[in-house]
XYZ file of N, CA and C in Angstrom:
369
model
N -20.417 -15.009 51.495
C -20.277 -16.317 50.699
C -20.160 -15.381 49.049
N -18.938 -16.171 48.526
C -18.531 -15.616 47.328
C -19.305 -16.593 46.017
N -19.676 -16.472 45.081
C -20.346 -17.128 43.931
C -19.004 -17.449 43.344
N -19.335 -18.706 42.295
C -17.973 -18.682 41.960
C -18.100 -17.556 40.563
N -18.216 -17.010 40.357
C -18.496 -15.990 39.118
C -17.589 -15.027 40.017
N -17.857 -14.423 41.368
C -17.356 -13.688 41.598
C -15.440 -14.014 42.472
N -15.488 -15.180 42.279
C -14.195 -15.471 42.889
C -12.752 -15.574 41.020
N -12.156 -15.203 41.523
C -11.045 -15.279 40.586
C -10.537 -16.790 40.449
N -10.721 -17.328 38.837
C -10.200 -18.428 38.128
C -8.765 -19.180 38.350
N -9.016 -20.298 38.942
C -7.653 -20.741 39.302
C -6.348 -20.975 37.267
N -5.455 -20.946 38.018
C -4.767 -20.988 36.617
C -4.782 -21.825 36.318
N -4.559 -22.313 34.785
C -3.966 -23.582 34.846
C -2.990 -23.937 34.481
N -2.555 -25.132 34.840
C -0.944 -25.388 34.711
C -0.933 -26.081 33.359
N 0.162 -25.617 32.665
C 0.874 -25.612 31.671
C 1.550 -26.833 31.306
N 1.537 -27.159 30.310
C 2.676 -29.004 30.478
C 3.467 -28.893 28.978
N 4.609 -28.704 28.651
C 5.295 -28.784 27.664
C 5.375 -30.405 27.004
N 4.471 -30.250 25.172
C 4.311 -31.425 25.125
C 5.326 -31.533 24.035
N 6.258 -33.135 23.385
C 6.614 -33.058 22.585
C 5.918 -33.136 21.445
N 6.848 -33.479 20.367
C 5.969 -34.138 19.003
C 5.200 -35.300 19.458
N 4.207 -35.818 18.811
C 3.235 -36.495 18.552
C 4.160 -38.036 17.499
N 3.921 -39.235 18.415
C 5.120 -40.170 17.194
C 3.753 -40.065 16.074
N 4.775 -40.031 14.776
C 3.848 -40.269 13.592
C 3.323 -38.996 13.251
N 3.353 -37.997 13.821
C 3.055 -36.668 13.150
C 3.849 -36.249 12.333
N 3.421 -35.578 11.252
C 4.463 -34.431 10.073
C 4.782 -33.839 10.940
N 6.100 -33.669 10.597
C 7.291 -32.732 10.707
C 6.535 -31.193 10.451
N 6.583 -29.921 11.114
C 6.605 -28.391 10.299
C 7.197 -28.491 8.938
N 6.747 -27.659 8.260
C 7.521 -27.430 6.936
C 8.454 -26.457 7.005
N 9.543 -25.386 6.855
C 9.523 -24.384 6.891
C 8.666 -23.204 5.724
N 8.043 -21.812 6.526
C 7.466 -21.304 6.037
C 8.407 -21.122 4.511
N 7.624 -20.621 3.792
C 8.780 -19.898 2.284
C 8.933 -18.712 2.554
N 9.926 -18.477 1.869
C 10.108 -16.989 2.407
C 9.605 -16.004 1.298
N 9.649 -14.648 1.475
C 8.614 -13.855 1.115
C 9.013 -13.360 -0.460
N 8.874 -12.765 -1.288
C 9.160 -13.098 -2.419
C 9.943 -11.493 -2.287
N 10.325 -11.380 -3.174
C 11.567 -10.510 -3.298
C 11.482 -9.265 -3.854
N 12.055 -8.241 -3.563
C 11.750 -7.267 -4.729
C 11.581 -7.153 -6.487
N 11.674 -7.978 -6.356
C 11.237 -7.987 -8.022
C 12.699 -7.207 -8.845
N 12.557 -7.179 -9.939
C 13.576 -6.198 -10.627
C 13.764 -5.258 -10.198
N 14.528 -4.495 -9.950
C 14.890 -3.435 -9.913
C 14.988 -2.455 -11.078
N 14.971 -2.847 -11.978
C 15.056 -1.984 -12.676
C 13.855 -2.279 -13.792
N 12.801 -2.622 -13.702
C 11.348 -2.837 -14.376
C 10.765 -0.966 -13.860
N 9.704 -0.786 -14.787
C 8.854 0.434 -14.819
C 8.642 0.872 -13.252
N 8.226 1.490 -12.397
C 7.319 1.867 -11.468
C 5.891 1.966 -11.615
N 4.860 1.711 -11.463
C 3.257 1.486 -11.255
C 2.923 3.181 -10.933
N 2.701 3.797 -11.923
C 2.353 5.105 -11.376
C 0.898 5.548 -9.932
N 1.375 6.830 -9.322
C 0.322 6.650 -8.372
C -0.968 6.940 -9.198
N -2.085 6.405 -8.138
C -3.614 6.585 -8.685
C -4.169 7.986 -8.563
N -5.118 8.375 -9.062
C -5.954 9.624 -8.969
C -5.686 10.697 -7.970
N -5.941 9.340 -6.843
C -5.965 10.376 -5.091
C -4.697 11.043 -5.263
N -3.435 10.322 -5.170
C -2.310 10.449 -5.110
C -1.913 12.013 -6.049
N -2.192 12.222 -7.036
C -2.647 13.172 -7.916
C -3.021 14.467 -7.229
N -4.622 14.462 -6.508
C -4.912 15.446 -5.760
C -4.447 15.731 -4.936
N -3.886 14.533 -3.922
C -3.206 14.775 -2.609
C -2.160 15.963 -2.938
N -1.351 15.435 -4.288
C -0.451 16.640 -4.480
C -1.072 18.503 -4.419
N -1.907 18.384 -5.525
C -2.403 19.211 -5.585
C -2.800 20.601 -4.166
N -3.814 19.450 -3.088
C -4.331 19.679 -1.990
C -3.608 20.091 -0.600
N -2.359 19.191 -0.720
C -1.728 19.210 -0.059
C -1.011 21.050 0.604
N -0.574 21.224 -1.322
C 0.027 22.253 -1.460
C -1.184 23.902 -0.483
N -2.248 23.431 -1.390
C -3.216 25.097 -0.845
C -3.656 24.741 0.314
N -3.556 23.233 1.423
C -4.194 23.181 2.505
C -2.774 23.301 3.079
N -1.598 23.566 3.116
C -0.422 24.281 4.120
C -0.817 25.599 3.927
N -0.693 26.422 2.801
C -0.506 27.674 2.489
C -2.262 28.432 3.584
N -3.202 27.476 3.457
C -4.344 28.247 4.380
C -4.271 27.663 5.764
N -3.595 26.683 6.079
C -3.861 25.975 7.626
C -2.093 26.092 7.852
N -1.239 27.157 7.975
C -0.313 27.045 8.209
C 0.191 26.430 9.733
N -0.094 26.511 10.743
C 0.187 26.165 11.921
C -0.299 24.346 12.214
N -0.722 23.642 10.793
C -0.864 21.975 11.078
C 0.376 21.500 10.577
N 0.487 21.001 11.362
C 1.940 20.279 10.939
C 1.883 18.840 10.794
N 1.148 18.262 11.557
C 0.659 16.707 11.183
C 1.046 16.268 9.561
N 1.019 14.993 9.282
C 0.363 14.346 7.806
C -0.798 14.466 7.976
N -1.068 13.537 9.639
C -2.137 13.028 9.564
C -3.859 13.429 9.332
N -3.523 15.152 9.784
C -4.000 15.761 10.104
C -4.759 16.282 8.182
N -3.465 16.143 7.682
C -4.010 16.951 6.207
C -4.144 15.628 5.571
N -3.919 14.446 6.008
C -4.438 13.229 4.881
C -5.912 13.144 5.570
N -6.239 12.958 6.798
C -7.493 12.812 6.897
C -8.297 14.158 6.074
N -8.159 14.990 6.237
C -8.777 16.790 5.500
C -8.533 16.390 4.046
N -7.906 15.739 3.302
C -7.500 15.307 1.425
C -8.820 13.988 1.684
N -9.089 13.599 2.750
C -9.800 12.007 2.715
C -11.054 12.924 2.049
N -11.691 13.282 3.037
C -12.504 13.831 3.378
C -12.862 14.970 2.258
N -12.271 15.307 1.706
C -12.281 16.738 0.635
C -12.733 15.867 -0.616
N -11.497 14.565 -0.747
C -11.834 13.563 -1.971
C -13.139 12.758 -1.568
N -14.083 12.105 -0.816
C -15.108 11.482 -0.759
C -16.063 12.619 -0.766
N -16.437 14.148 -0.583
C -17.240 15.042 -1.142
C -17.217 15.502 -2.587
N -16.231 15.012 -2.459
C -16.171 15.974 -4.246
C -16.827 15.267 -5.055
N -17.285 16.037 -6.401
C -18.147 15.437 -7.451
C -17.218 14.754 -8.573
N -17.790 13.678 -8.998
C -17.150 12.747 -9.747
C -16.633 13.914 -11.247
N -17.076 15.123 -11.702
C -16.733 16.376 -12.496
C -15.557 17.080 -11.846
N -15.322 17.495 -10.953
C -13.773 17.669 -10.173
C -12.828 16.824 -10.118
N -13.193 15.447 -9.887
C -12.494 14.141 -10.053
C -11.728 14.013 -11.680
N -12.458 14.535 -12.614
C -11.971 13.538 -13.687
C -10.616 14.319 -14.340
N -9.530 15.194 -13.459
C -9.109 15.618 -13.394
C -7.464 15.672 -13.619
N -7.878 14.571 -12.455
C -6.795 13.977 -11.480
C -7.179 12.549 -12.356
N -8.058 12.002 -12.846
C -8.546 10.772 -13.082
C -7.479 10.977 -14.737
N -7.856 11.730 -15.195
C -7.316 12.182 -16.513
C -5.434 12.115 -16.593
N -5.166 12.598 -15.447
C -3.829 12.751 -15.602
C -3.462 10.985 -15.169
N -3.801 10.318 -13.920
C -3.588 9.380 -13.357
C -3.759 7.831 -15.068
N -4.597 8.121 -15.837
C -4.861 7.629 -17.446
C -3.967 7.571 -17.981
N -3.053 9.618 -17.980
C -1.804 9.241 -18.996
C -0.711 8.494 -18.536
N -0.718 8.758 -17.327
C 0.745 8.279 -16.584
C 0.715 6.647 -16.911
N -0.660 5.993 -16.326
C -0.760 4.609 -17.153
C -0.742 4.119 -18.158
N -0.967 4.774 -18.979
C -0.468 4.629 -20.378
C 1.105 4.790 -21.062
N 1.626 5.552 -20.353
C 2.860 5.428 -20.433
C 3.573 4.307 -19.458
N 3.110 4.108 -18.774
C 3.589 3.139 -18.054
C 3.474 1.678 -18.184
N 2.551 1.359 -19.210
C 2.203 0.267 -20.097
C 2.946 0.145 -21.248
N 3.381 1.297 -21.746
C 4.230 1.393 -23.089
C 5.649 0.898 -22.866
N 5.895 1.333 -21.025
C 7.563 0.949 -20.556
C 7.527 -0.116 -20.152
N 6.753 -0.859 -20.089
C 6.705 -2.080 -19.147
C 6.275 -3.447 -20.958
N 6.034 -2.702 -21.592
C 6.579 -3.623 -22.955
C 7.598 -3.395 -23.512
N 8.132 -2.252 -23.015
C 9.287 -2.280 -23.816
C 10.620 -2.705 -22.898
N 10.624 -3.045 -21.820
C 10.524 -3.408 -20.757
C 10.720 -5.229 -20.820
N 9.223 -5.742 -20.963
C 9.585 -6.668 -21.402
C 10.402 -7.366 -22.505
N 10.427 -6.715 -23.404
C 11.164 -7.078 -25.309
C 12.282 -7.163 -24.593
N 12.614 -6.141 -24.067
C 14.240 -5.850 -23.956
C 14.425 -7.609 -22.552
N 14.050 -7.715 -21.856
C 13.970 -8.860 -20.921
C 13.892 -10.507 -22.116
N 13.450 -10.129 -22.783
C 12.960 -11.714 -23.516
C 13.913 -11.969 -24.244
N 14.691 -10.725 -24.708
C 16.007 -10.611 -26.088
C 16.914 -10.734 -25.458
N 17.149 -11.053 -23.855
C 18.265 -11.062 -23.593
C 19.203 -9.767 -23.161
N 18.164 -8.667 -23.709
C 19.323 -7.436 -23.605
C 19.724 -6.794 -22.187
N 18.540 -7.525 -20.767
C 18.808 -7.676 -19.759
C 19.177 -8.643 -18.824
N 20.537 -8.669 -19.118
C 20.536 -9.922 -18.337
C 20.804 -10.320 -16.734
N 20.560 -10.863 -15.791
C 20.078 -11.372 -14.639
C 21.983 -11.095 -14.365
N 22.419 -11.235 -14.354
C 24.300 -10.962 -14.132
C 24.131 -9.869 -13.797
N 23.936 -8.661 -14.827
C 24.296 -7.118 -14.922
C 23.629 -6.215 -13.871
N 23.190 -6.886 -12.369
C 22.392 -6.153 -11.763
C 23.230 -4.672 -11.579
């Protein structure tokens, strides 16, 4: 004799229900924001990405048989996490310089946009 836990449960009957009377109608979901202004300056990469550029080059030379970007990315992440801060400073400096250039470009971009030099119609 089988117990309840040993028998398969019976499937439930599903019934399609209409909307309840008096319930609010569903509102359409808001559309995701667009890409923004394509003329705006792009944010610079982080320090890790500058490190990854250098690491990829040396890793490919040392391990020519490895073709998978996933393996290279894992090795890069492990190396970054085990590096001392003093070694990372070089990449933080590069990222800081690029960030400063980006901030200047954004200020110029916003000035042009506010002054009307960049009209919305001239895409």
